CSV table of C-alpha atoms in Angstrom, one decimal:
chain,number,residue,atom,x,y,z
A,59,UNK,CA,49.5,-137.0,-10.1
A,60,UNK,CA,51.9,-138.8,-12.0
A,61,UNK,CA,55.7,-139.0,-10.9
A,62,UNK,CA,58.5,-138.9,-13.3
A,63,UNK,CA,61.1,-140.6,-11.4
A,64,UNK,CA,64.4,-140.0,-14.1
A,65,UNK,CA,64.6,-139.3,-17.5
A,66,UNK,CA,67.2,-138.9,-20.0
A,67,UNK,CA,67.3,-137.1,-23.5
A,68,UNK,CA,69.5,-138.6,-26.5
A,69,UNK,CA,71.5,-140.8,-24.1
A,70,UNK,CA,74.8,-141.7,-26.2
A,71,UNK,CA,76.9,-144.9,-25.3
A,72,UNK,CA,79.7,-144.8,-27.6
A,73,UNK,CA,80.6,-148.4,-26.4
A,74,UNK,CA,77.1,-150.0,-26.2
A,75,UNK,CA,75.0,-150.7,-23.6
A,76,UNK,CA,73.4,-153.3,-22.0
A,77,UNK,CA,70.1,-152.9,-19.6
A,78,UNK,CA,68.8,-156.3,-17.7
A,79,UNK,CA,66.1,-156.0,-15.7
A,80,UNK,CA,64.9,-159.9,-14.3
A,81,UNK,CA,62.3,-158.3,-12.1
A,82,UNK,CA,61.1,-155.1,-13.9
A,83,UNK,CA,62.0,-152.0,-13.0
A,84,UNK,CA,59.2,-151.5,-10.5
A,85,UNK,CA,58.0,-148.2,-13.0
A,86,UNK,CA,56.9,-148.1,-16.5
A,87,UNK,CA,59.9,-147.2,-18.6
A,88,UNK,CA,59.5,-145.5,-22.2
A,89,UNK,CA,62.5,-146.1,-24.4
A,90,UNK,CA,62.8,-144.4,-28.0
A,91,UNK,CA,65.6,-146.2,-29.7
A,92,UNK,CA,67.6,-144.3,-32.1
A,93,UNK,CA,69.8,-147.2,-32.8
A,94,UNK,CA,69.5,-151.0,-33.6
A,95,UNK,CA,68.8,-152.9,-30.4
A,96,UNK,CA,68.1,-156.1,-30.1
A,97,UNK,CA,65.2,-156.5,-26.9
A,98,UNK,CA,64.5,-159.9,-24.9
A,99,UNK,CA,60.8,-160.4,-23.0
A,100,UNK,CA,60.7,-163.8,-21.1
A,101,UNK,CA,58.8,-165.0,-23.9
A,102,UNK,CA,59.7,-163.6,-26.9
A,103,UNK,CA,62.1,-161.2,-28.4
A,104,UNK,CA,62.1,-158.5,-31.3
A,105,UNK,CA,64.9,-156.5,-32.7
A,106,UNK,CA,63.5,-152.5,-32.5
A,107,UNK,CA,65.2,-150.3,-35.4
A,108,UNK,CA,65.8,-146.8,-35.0
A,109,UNK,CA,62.8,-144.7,-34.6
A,110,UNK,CA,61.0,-147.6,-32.4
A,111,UNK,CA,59.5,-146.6,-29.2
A,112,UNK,CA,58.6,-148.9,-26.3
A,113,UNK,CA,57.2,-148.7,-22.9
A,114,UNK,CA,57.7,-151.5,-20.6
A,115,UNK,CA,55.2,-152.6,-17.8
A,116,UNK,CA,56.6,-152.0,-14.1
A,117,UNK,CA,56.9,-156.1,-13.4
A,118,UNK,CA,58.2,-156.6,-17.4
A,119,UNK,CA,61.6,-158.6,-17.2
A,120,UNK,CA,63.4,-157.3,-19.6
A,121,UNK,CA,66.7,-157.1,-21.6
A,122,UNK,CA,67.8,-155.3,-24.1
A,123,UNK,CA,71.4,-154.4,-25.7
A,124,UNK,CA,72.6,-152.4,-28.9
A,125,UNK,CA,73.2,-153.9,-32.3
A,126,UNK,CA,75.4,-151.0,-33.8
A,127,UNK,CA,78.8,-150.4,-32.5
A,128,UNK,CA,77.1,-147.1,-30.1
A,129,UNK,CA,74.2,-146.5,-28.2
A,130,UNK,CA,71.7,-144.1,-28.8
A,131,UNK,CA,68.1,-143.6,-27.0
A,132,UNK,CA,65.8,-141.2,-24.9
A,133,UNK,CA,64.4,-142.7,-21.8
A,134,UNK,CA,61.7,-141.8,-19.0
A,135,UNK,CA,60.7,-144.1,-15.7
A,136,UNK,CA,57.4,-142.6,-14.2
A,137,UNK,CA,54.6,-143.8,-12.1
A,138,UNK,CA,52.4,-142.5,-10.0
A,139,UNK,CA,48.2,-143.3,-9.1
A,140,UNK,CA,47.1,-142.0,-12.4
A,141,UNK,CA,49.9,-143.7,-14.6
A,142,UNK,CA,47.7,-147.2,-15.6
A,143,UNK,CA,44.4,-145.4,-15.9
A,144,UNK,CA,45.9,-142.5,-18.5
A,145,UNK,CA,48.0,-145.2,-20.4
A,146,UNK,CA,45.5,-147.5,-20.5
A,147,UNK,CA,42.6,-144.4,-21.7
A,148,UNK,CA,45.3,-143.5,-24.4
A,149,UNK,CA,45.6,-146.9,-25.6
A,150,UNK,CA,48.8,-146.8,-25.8
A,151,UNK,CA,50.4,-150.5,-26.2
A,152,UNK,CA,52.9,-151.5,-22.9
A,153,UNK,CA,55.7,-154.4,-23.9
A,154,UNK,CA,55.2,-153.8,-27.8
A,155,UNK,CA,57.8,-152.1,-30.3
A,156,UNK,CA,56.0,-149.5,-31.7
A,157,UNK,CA,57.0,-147.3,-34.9
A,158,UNK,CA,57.6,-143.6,-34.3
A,159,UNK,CA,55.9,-141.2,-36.1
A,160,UNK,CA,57.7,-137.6,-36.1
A,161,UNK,CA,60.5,-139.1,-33.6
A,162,UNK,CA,62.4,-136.2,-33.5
A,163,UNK,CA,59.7,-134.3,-31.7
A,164,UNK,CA,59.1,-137.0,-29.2
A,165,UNK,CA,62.9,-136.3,-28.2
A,166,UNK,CA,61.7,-132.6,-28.1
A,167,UNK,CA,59.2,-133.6,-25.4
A,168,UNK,CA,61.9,-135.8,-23.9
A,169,UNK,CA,64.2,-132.8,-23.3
A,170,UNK,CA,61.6,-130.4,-22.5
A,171,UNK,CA,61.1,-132.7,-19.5
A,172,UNK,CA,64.8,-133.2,-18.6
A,173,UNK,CA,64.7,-129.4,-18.4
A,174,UNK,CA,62.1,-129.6,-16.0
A,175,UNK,CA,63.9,-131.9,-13.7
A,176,UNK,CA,67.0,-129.0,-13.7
A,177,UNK,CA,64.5,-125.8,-13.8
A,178,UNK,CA,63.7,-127.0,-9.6
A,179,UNK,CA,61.8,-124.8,-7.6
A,180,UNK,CA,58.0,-124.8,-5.5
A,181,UNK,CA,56.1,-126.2,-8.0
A,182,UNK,CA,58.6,-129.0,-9.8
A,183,UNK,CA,56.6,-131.7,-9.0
A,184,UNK,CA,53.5,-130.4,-10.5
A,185,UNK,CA,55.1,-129.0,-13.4
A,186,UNK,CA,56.5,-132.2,-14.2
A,187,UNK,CA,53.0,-134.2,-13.6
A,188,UNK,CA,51.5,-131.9,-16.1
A,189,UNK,CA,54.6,-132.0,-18.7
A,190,UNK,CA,54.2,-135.3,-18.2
A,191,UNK,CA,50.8,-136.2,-18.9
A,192,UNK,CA,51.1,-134.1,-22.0
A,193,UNK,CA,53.8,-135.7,-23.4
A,194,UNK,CA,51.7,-139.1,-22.8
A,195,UNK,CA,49.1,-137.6,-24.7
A,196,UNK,CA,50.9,-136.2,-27.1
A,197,UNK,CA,52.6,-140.0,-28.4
A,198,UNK,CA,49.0,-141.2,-28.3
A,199,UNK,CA,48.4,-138.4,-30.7
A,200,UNK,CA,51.2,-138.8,-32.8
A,201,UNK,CA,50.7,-142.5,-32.8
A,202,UNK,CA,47.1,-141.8,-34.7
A,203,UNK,CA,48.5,-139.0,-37.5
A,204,UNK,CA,48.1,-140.5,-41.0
A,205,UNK,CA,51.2,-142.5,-42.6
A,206,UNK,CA,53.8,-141.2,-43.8
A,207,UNK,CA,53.5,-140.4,-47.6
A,208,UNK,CA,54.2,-143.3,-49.7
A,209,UNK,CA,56.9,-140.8,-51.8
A,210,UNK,CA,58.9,-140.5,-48.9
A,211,UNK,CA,58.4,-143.5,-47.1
A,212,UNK,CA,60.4,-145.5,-49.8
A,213,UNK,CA,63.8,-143.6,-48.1
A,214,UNK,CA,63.0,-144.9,-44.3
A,215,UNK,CA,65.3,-147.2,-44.3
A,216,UNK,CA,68.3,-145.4,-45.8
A,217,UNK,CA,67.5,-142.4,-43.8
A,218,UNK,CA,66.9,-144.2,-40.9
A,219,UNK,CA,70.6,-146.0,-41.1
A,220,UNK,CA,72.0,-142.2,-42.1
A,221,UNK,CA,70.2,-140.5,-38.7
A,222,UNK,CA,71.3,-143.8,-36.8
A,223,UNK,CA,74.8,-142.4,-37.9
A,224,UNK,CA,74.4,-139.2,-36.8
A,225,UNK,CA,74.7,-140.6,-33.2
A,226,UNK,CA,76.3,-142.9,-33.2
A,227,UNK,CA,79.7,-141.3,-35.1
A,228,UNK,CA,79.1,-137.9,-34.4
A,229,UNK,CA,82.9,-136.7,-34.5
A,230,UNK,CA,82.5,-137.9,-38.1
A,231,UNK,CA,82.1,-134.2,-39.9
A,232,UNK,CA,79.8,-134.9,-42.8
A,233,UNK,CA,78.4,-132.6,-45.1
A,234,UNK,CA,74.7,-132.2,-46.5
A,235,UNK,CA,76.0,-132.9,-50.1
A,236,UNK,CA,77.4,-135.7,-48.9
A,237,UNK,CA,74.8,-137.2,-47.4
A,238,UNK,CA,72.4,-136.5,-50.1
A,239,UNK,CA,74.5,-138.2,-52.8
A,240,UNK,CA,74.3,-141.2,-50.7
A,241,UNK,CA,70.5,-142.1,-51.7
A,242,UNK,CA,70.7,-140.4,-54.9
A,243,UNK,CA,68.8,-137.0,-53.9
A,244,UNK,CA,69.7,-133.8,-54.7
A,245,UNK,CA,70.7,-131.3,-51.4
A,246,UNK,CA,66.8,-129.9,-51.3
A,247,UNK,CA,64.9,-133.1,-51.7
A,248,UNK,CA,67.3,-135.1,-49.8
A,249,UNK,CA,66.6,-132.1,-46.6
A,250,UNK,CA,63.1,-131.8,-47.6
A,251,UNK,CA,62.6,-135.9,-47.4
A,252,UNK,CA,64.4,-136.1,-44.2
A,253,UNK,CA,62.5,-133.5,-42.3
A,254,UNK,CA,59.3,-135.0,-43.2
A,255,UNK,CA,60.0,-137.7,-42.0
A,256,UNK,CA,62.2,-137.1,-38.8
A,257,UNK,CA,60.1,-133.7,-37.8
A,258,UNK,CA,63.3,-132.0,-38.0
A,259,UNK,CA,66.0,-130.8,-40.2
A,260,UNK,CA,69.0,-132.9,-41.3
A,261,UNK,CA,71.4,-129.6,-39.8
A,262,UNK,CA,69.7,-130.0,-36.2
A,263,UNK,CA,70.5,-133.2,-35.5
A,264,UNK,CA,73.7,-132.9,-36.7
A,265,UNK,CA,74.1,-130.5,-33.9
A,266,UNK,CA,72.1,-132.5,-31.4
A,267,UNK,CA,74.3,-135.5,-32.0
A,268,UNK,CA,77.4,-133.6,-31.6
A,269,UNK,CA,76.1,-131.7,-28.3
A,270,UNK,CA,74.9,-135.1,-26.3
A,271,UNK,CA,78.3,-136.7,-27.4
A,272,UNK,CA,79.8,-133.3,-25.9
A,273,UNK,CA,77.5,-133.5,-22.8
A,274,UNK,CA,78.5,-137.3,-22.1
A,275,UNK,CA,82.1,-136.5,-22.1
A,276,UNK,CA,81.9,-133.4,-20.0
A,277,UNK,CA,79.6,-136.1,-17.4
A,278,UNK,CA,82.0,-139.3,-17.8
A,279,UNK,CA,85.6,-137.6,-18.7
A,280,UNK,CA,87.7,-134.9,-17.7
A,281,UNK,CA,89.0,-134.0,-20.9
A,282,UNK,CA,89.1,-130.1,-21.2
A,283,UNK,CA,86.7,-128.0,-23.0
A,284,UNK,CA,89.0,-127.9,-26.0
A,285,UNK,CA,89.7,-131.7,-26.1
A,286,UNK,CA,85.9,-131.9,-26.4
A,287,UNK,CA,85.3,-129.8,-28.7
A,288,UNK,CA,87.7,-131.9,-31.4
A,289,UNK,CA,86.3,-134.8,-30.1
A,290,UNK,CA,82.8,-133.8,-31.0
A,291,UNK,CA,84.1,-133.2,-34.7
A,292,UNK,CA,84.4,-129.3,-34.3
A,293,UNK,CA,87.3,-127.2,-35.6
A,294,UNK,CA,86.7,-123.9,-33.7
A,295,UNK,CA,86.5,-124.3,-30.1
A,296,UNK,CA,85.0,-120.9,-30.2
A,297,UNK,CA,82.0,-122.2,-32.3
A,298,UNK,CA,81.5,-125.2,-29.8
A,299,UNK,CA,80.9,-123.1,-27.1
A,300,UNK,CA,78.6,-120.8,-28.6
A,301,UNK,CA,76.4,-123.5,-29.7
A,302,UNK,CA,76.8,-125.5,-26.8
A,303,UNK,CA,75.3,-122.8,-24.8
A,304,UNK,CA,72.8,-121.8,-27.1
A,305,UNK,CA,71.1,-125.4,-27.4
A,306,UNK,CA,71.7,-126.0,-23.4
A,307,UNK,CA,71.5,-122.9,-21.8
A,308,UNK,CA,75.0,-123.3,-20.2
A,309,UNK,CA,78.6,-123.2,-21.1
A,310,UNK,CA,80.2,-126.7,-21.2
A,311,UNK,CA,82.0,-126.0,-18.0
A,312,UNK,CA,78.9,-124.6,-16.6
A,313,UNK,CA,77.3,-127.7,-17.8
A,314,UNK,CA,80.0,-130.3,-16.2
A,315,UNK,CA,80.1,-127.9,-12.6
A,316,UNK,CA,76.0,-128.5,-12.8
A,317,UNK,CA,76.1,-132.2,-12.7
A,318,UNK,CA,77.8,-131.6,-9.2
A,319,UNK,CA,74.1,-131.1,-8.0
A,320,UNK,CA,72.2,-133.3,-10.4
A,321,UNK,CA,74.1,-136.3,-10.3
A,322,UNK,CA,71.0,-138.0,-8.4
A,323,UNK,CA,68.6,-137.5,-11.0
A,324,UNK,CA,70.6,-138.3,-14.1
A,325,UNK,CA,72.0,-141.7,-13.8
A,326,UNK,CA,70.4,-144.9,-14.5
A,327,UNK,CA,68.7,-145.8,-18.1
């Protein structure tokens, strides 16, 4: 069975971050980076862009710190008996920056697990052993699909920077147009580009950015639920709320009165 031991979905640092690990973390730890992050092995060193995945050996020193001005990743520890022999039958590579392909719905699987961490109940562990496994399968999976087309792939890097934005500034309010006119597309190429190569739309993760920045104030701050809202680059507190709930499942003070009781899972990167 394998064990996830904490996990965290689009982790936002508006200040920056900086993990140092001289003896491993004693689990394997997956990191996606969604910004520019500059990682340190004992022996050699890499700078990961955004939309680079890692997975670090349980004995791995390592380092790593952010390159932007803010923070951005999704992050698992796990173990358990079966962890070596699945990785090692996927083939997936352990210390190794490794391109994502369809990021966005790695972070999917991310969050699916967080909310299996807050769902509880009789059969947690087994749930998340099995949630986990898939998702393990599903990056080797996604780590074999074909290339991106050669059409689209020419806008990586500005899209890449644009999405790193996203999260990084996301009480900047920004509109599609905008965006678009920055690398020259029109509205419909420019949302038909980025989905194929994110897996998502350009509208959700405008959201999503906006709602972890939300969530990390309501766990570090106690700013009220108005505050946060302007904060977080919305005009309508009313609007916040709604979409906060709809895309978590609580209200923002639900969400901050829940941390109460799962505090002990949630720290930690």
């Amino acid at each position: 069975m394998l064990k996830l031991v904490k996990c965290g979905f689009n982790s936002t640092h508006p200040e920056g971050i900086l993990i140092d690990r001289p003896q491993g973390s004693g689990y394997y730890v997956f990191v996606l980076f969604k910004s520019r992050t500059q990682v340190q092995l004992t022996e050699r060193s890499w700078m990961a862009n955004p939309d680079t995945w890692t997975i670090f050996r349980p004995d791995t020193p390592y380092r790593y710190r952010n390159l932007d001005p803010s923070f951005v990743n999704d992050w698992l520890h796990f173990g358990g008996e079966e962890a070596e022999a699945l990785l090692s039958e996927l083939q997936l590579p352990l210390d190794e920056p490794v391109p994502a392909v369809y990021s966005a719905s790695l972070s999917r699987l991310v969050m699916e697990l967080q909310r299996s961490v807050w769902l509880g109940g009789p059969l947690q562990e087994r749930i998340i052993s099995s949630d986990l496994t898939g998702f393990l399968m599903k990056l080797g999976n996604l780590r074999r699909l074909r290339p991106r087309p050669e059409r689209t792939d020419r806008y990586f890097p500005q899209l890449s920077e644009i999405r790193s934005r996203l999260y990084s500034m996301p009480q900047q309010r920004y509109t599609i147009d905008e965006l678009a006119a920055e690398v020259s597309l029109s509205r419909s190429h420019f949302q038909h580009v980025y989905k194929e190569l994110f897996g998502c739309p350009v509208s959700l993760d405008m959201i999503h950015s906006r709602l972890e920045f939300a969530k990390y104030l309501l766990e570090n701050g106690s700013q009220s639920v108005g505050v946060v809202s302007a904060l977080c680059g919305y005009e309508n507190e009313t609007h916040f709320m709604r979409q906060f709930k709809k895309f978590t499942g609580r209200t923002p003070s639900g969400y901050r009165k829940s941390l109460r009781t799962l505090s002990p899972t949630l720290p930690g990167k």
